[in-house]
CSV table of C-alpha atoms in Angstrom, one decimal:
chain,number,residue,atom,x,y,z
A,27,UNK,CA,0.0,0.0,0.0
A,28,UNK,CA,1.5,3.4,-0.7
A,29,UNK,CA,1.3,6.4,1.5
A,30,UNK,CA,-0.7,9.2,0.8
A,31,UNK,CA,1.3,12.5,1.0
A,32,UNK,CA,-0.1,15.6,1.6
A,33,UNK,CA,0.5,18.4,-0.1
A,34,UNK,CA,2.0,21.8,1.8
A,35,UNK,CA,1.2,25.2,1.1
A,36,UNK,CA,3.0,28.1,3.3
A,37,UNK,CA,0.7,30.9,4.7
A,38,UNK,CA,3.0,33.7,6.1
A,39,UNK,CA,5.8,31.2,6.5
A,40,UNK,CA,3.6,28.3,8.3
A,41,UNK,CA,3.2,25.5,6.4
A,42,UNK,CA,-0.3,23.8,6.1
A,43,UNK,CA,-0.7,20.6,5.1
A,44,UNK,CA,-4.1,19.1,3.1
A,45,UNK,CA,-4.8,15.8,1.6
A,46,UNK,CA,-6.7,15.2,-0.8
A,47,UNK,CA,-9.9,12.1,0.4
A,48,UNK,CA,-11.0,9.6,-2.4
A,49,UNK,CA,-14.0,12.3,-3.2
A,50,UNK,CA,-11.7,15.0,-4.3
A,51,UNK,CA,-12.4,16.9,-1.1
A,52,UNK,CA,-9.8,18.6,0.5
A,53,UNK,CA,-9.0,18.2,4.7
A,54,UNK,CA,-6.6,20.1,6.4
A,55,UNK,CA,-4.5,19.3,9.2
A,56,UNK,CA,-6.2,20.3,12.4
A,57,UNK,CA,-2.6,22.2,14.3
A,58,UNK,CA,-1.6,23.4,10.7
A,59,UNK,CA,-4.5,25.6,10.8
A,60,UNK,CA,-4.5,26.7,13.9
A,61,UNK,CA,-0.5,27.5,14.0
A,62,UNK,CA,-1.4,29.7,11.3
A,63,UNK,CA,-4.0,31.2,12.8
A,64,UNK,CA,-2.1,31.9,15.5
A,65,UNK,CA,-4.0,30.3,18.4
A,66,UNK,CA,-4.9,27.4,20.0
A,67,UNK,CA,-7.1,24.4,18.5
A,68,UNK,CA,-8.0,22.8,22.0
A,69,UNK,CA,-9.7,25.9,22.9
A,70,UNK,CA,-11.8,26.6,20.0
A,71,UNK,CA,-12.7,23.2,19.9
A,72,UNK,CA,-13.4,23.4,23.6
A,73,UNK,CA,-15.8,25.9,23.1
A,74,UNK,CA,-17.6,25.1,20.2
A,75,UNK,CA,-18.0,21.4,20.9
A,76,UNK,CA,-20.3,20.5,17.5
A,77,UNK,CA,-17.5,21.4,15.2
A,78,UNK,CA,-15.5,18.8,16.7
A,79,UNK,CA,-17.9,16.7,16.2
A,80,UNK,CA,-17.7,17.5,12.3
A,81,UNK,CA,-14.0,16.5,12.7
A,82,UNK,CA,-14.8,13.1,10.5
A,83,UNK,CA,-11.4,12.1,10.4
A,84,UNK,CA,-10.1,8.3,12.3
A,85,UNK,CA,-8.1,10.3,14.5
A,86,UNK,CA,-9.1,13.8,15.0
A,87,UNK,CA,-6.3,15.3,13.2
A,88,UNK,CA,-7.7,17.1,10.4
A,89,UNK,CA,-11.2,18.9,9.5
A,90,UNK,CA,-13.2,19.4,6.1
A,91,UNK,CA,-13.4,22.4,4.1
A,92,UNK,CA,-17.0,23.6,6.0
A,93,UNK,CA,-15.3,23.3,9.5
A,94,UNK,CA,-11.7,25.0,8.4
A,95,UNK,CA,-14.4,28.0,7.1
A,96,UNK,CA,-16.3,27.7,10.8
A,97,UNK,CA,-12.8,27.6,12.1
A,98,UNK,CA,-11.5,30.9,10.7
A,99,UNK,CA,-14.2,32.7,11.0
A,100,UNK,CA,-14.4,32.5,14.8
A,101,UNK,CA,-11.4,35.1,15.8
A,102,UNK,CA,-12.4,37.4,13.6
A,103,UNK,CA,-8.9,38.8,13.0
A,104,UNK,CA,-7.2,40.4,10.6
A,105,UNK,CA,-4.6,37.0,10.1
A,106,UNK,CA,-7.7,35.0,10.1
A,107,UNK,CA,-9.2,37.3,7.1
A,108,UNK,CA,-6.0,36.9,5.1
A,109,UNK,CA,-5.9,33.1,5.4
A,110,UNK,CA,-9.7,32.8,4.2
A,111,UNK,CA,-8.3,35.2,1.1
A,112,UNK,CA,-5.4,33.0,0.5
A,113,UNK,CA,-7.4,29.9,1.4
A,114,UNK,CA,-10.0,30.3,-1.4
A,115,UNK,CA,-7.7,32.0,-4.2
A,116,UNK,CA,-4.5,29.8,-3.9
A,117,UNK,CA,-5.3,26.6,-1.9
A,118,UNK,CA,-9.0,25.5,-2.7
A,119,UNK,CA,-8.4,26.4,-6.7
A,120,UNK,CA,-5.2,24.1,-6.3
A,121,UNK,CA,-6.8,20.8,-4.6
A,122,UNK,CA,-10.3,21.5,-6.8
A,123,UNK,CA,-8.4,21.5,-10.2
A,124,UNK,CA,-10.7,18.6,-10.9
A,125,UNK,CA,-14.5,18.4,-9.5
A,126,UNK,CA,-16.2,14.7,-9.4
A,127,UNK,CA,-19.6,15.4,-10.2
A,128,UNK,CA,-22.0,12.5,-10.0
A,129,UNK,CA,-23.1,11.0,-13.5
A,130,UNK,CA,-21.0,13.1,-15.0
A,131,UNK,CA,-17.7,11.8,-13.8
A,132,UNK,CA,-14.5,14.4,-13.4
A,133,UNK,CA,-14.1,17.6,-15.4
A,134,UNK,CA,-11.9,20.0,-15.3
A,135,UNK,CA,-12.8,22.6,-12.5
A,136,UNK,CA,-12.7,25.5,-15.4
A,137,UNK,CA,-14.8,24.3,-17.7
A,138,UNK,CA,-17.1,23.2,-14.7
A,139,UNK,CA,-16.6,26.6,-13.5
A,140,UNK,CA,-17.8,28.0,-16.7
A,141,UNK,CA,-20.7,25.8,-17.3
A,142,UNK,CA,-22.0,26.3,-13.8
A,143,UNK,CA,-21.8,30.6,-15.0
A,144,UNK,CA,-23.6,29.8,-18.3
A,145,UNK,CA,-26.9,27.9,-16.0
A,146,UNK,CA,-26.7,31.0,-13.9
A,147,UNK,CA,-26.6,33.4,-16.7
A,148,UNK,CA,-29.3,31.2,-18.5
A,149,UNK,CA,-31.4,31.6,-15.4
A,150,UNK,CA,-31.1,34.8,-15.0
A,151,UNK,CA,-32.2,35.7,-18.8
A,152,UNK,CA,-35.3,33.7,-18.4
A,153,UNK,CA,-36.5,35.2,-15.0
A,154,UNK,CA,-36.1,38.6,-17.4
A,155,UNK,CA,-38.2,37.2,-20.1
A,156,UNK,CA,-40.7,36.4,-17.8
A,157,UNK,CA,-41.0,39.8,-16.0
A,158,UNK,CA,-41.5,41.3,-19.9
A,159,UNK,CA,-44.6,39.7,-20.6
């Protein structure tokens, strides 16, 4: 069996680790985050006990993309601002290059990106249409 390796990004010279789970979705390592954040993960866990609980992982060690998002937003700092930026411009984009999308299979995350604009766009023009009549 080979050993999955995660792959590192550095946020103002700490390094975060993610893998990547069978699904395509990303999880980050639990002290990764909070080093970067710059406080401590026992506490916020500690108080906010149902995000822990959305820790899915075998041994607690890492969280999903919806509790890293419920895990920044909670010091409502100006650090914890920039890593949300730099988590959805550089990291997210980087593990989502590919999105599985059921039936379909994988496409590339641009041209998912795009059609997903074109449905919106299409919506949009027909909720128009209908207010015209």
């Amino acid at each position: 069996m080979q050993a999955i390796k995660p792959k590192t990004f550095e946020f103002e010279g700490c390094k975060v680790r993610v893998l990547t789970a069978p699904d395509g979705k990303p999880w980050f390592f639990i002290q990764d985050v909070a080093r970067a954040l710059q406080f401590s993960a026992d506490v916020f866990f500690a108080t906010h006990p149902p995000l822990w609980a959305r820790c899915r992982s075998y041994d607690g060690q890492m969280m999903d993309e919806s509790t890293v998002s419920s895990f920044v937003h909670w010091p409502k700092t100006p650090r914890s601002y920039r890593f949300m930026v730099w988590l959805n411009s550089m990291v997210l984009p980087e593990m989502n290059k590919e999105v599985p999308i059921k039936g379909i299979g994988r496409i590339p995350y641009k041209s998912w990106a795009q059609r997903l604009q074109k449905a919106l766009d299409n919506r949009a023009q027909r909720k128009t249409m209908v207010r015209l009549r």
